[in-house]
C-alpha atoms as a PDB file:
ATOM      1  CA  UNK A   1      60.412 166.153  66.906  1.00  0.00           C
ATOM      2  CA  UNK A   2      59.861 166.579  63.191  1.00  0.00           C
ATOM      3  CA  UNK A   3      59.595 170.496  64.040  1.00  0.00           C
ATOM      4  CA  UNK A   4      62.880 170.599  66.295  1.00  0.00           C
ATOM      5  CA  UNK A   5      65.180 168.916  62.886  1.00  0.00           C
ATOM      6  CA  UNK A   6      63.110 171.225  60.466  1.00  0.00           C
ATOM      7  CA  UNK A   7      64.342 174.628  62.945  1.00  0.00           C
ATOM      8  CA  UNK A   8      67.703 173.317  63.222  1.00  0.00           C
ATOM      9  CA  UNK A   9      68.335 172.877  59.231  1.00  0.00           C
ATOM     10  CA  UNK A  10      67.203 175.837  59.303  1.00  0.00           C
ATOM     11  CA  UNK A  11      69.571 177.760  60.727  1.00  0.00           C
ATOM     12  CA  UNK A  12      72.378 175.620  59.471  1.00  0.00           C
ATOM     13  CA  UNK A  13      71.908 177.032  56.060  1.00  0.00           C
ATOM     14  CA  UNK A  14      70.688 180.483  57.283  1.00  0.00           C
ATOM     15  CA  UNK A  15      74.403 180.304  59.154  1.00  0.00           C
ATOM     16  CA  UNK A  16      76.441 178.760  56.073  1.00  0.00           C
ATOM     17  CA  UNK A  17      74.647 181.028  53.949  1.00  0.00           C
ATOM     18  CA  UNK A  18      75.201 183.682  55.707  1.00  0.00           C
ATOM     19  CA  UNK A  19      79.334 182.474  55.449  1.00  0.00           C
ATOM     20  CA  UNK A  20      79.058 182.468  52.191  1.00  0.00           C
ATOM     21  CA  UNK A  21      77.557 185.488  51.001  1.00  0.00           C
ATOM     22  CA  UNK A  22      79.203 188.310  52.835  1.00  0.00           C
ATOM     23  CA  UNK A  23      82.316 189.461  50.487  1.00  0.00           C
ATOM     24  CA  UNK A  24      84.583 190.472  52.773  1.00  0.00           C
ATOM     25  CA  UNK A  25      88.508 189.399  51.223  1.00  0.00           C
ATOM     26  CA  UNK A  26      91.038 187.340  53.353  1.00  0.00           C
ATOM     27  CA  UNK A  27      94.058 185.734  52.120  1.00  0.00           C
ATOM     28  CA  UNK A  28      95.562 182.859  54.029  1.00  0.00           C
ATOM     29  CA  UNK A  29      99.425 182.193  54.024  1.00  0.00           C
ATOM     30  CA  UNK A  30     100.351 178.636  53.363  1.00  0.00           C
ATOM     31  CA  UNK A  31     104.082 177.183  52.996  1.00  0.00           C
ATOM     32  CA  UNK A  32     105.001 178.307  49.571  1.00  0.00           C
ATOM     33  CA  UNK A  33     101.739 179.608  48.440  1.00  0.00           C
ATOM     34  CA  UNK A  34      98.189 181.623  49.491  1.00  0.00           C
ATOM     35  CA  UNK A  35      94.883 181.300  49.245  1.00  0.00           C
ATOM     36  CA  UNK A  36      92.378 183.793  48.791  1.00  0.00           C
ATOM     37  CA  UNK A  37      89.051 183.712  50.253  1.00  0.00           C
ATOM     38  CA  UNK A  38      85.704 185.649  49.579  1.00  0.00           C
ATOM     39  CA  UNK A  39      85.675 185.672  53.319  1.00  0.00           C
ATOM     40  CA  UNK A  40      87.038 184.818  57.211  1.00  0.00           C
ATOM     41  CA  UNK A  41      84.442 182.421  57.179  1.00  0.00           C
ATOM     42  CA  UNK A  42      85.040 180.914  53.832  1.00  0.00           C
ATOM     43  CA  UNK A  43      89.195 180.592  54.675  1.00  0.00           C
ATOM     44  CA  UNK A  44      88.684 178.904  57.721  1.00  0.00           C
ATOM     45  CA  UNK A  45      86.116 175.915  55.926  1.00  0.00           C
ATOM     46  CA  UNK A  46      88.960 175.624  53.498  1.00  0.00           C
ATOM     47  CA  UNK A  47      91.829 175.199  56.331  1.00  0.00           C
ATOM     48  CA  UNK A  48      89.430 172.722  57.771  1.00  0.00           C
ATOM     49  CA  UNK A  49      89.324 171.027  54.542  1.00  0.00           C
ATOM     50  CA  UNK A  50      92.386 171.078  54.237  1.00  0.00           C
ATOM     51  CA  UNK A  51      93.540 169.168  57.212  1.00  0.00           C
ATOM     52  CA  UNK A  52      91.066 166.645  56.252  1.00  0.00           C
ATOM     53  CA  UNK A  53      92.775 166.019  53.349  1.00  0.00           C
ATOM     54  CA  UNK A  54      96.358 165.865  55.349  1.00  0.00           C
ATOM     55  CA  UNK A  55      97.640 169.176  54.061  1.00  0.00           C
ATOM     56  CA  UNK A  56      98.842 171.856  57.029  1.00  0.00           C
ATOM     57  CA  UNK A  57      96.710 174.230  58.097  1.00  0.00           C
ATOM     58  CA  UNK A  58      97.142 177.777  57.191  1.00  0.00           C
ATOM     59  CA  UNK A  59     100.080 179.382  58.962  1.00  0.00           C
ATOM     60  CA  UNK A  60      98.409 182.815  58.900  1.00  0.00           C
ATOM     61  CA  UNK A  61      95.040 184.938  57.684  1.00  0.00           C
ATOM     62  CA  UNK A  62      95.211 188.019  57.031  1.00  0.00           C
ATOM     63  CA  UNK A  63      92.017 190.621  55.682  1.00  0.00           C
ATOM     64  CA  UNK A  64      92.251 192.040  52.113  1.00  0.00           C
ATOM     65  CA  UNK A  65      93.559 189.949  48.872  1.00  0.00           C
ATOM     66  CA  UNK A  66      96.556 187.991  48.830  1.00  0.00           C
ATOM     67  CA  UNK A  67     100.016 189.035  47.335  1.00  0.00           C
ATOM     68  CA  UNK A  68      99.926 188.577  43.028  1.00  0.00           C
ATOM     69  CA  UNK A  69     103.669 187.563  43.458  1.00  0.00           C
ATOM     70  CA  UNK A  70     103.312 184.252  45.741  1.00  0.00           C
ATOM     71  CA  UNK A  71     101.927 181.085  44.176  1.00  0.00           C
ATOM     72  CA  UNK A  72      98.541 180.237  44.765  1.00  0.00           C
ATOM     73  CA  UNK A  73      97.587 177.075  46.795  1.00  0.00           C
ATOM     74  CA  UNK A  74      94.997 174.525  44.730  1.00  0.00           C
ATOM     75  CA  UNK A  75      91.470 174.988  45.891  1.00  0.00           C
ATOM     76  CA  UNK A  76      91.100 171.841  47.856  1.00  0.00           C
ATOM     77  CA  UNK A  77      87.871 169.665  48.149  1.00  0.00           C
ATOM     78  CA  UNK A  78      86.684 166.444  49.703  1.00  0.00           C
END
């Protein structure tokens, strides 16, 4: 049993990891501001923070940096 939790925390962090540390640029279009990402991955945990935190979800993603003349949304954490 102790071998089955050690494999699967395992590949948690080899997955989130993984997230993380691919630079790959998305911007995601909020109402009235963006957000951008290092990643797909890493714009997608923030959306999903974001509704935690009862803020709406992104209303679009798109690859490559976000526009320098739209606000940026706050960085939001739990």
């Amino acid at each position: 049993m102790k071998v089955v939790i050690f494999l699967l925390l395992i590949a948690v962090i080899k997955i989130e990891a993984s997230c993380f540390l691919n630079y790959a640029p998305y911007c995601g279009f909020a109402e009235g501001c963006v957000f951008n990402a290092g990643n797909k991955c890493h714009l997608e945990a923030q959306e999903k923070i974001r509704v935690k935190a009862n803020k709406p979800p992104f209303i679009k993603m798109e690859p490559g940096r976000c526009p320098e003349n739209i606000p940026s949304c706050e960085h939001t954490i739990l």
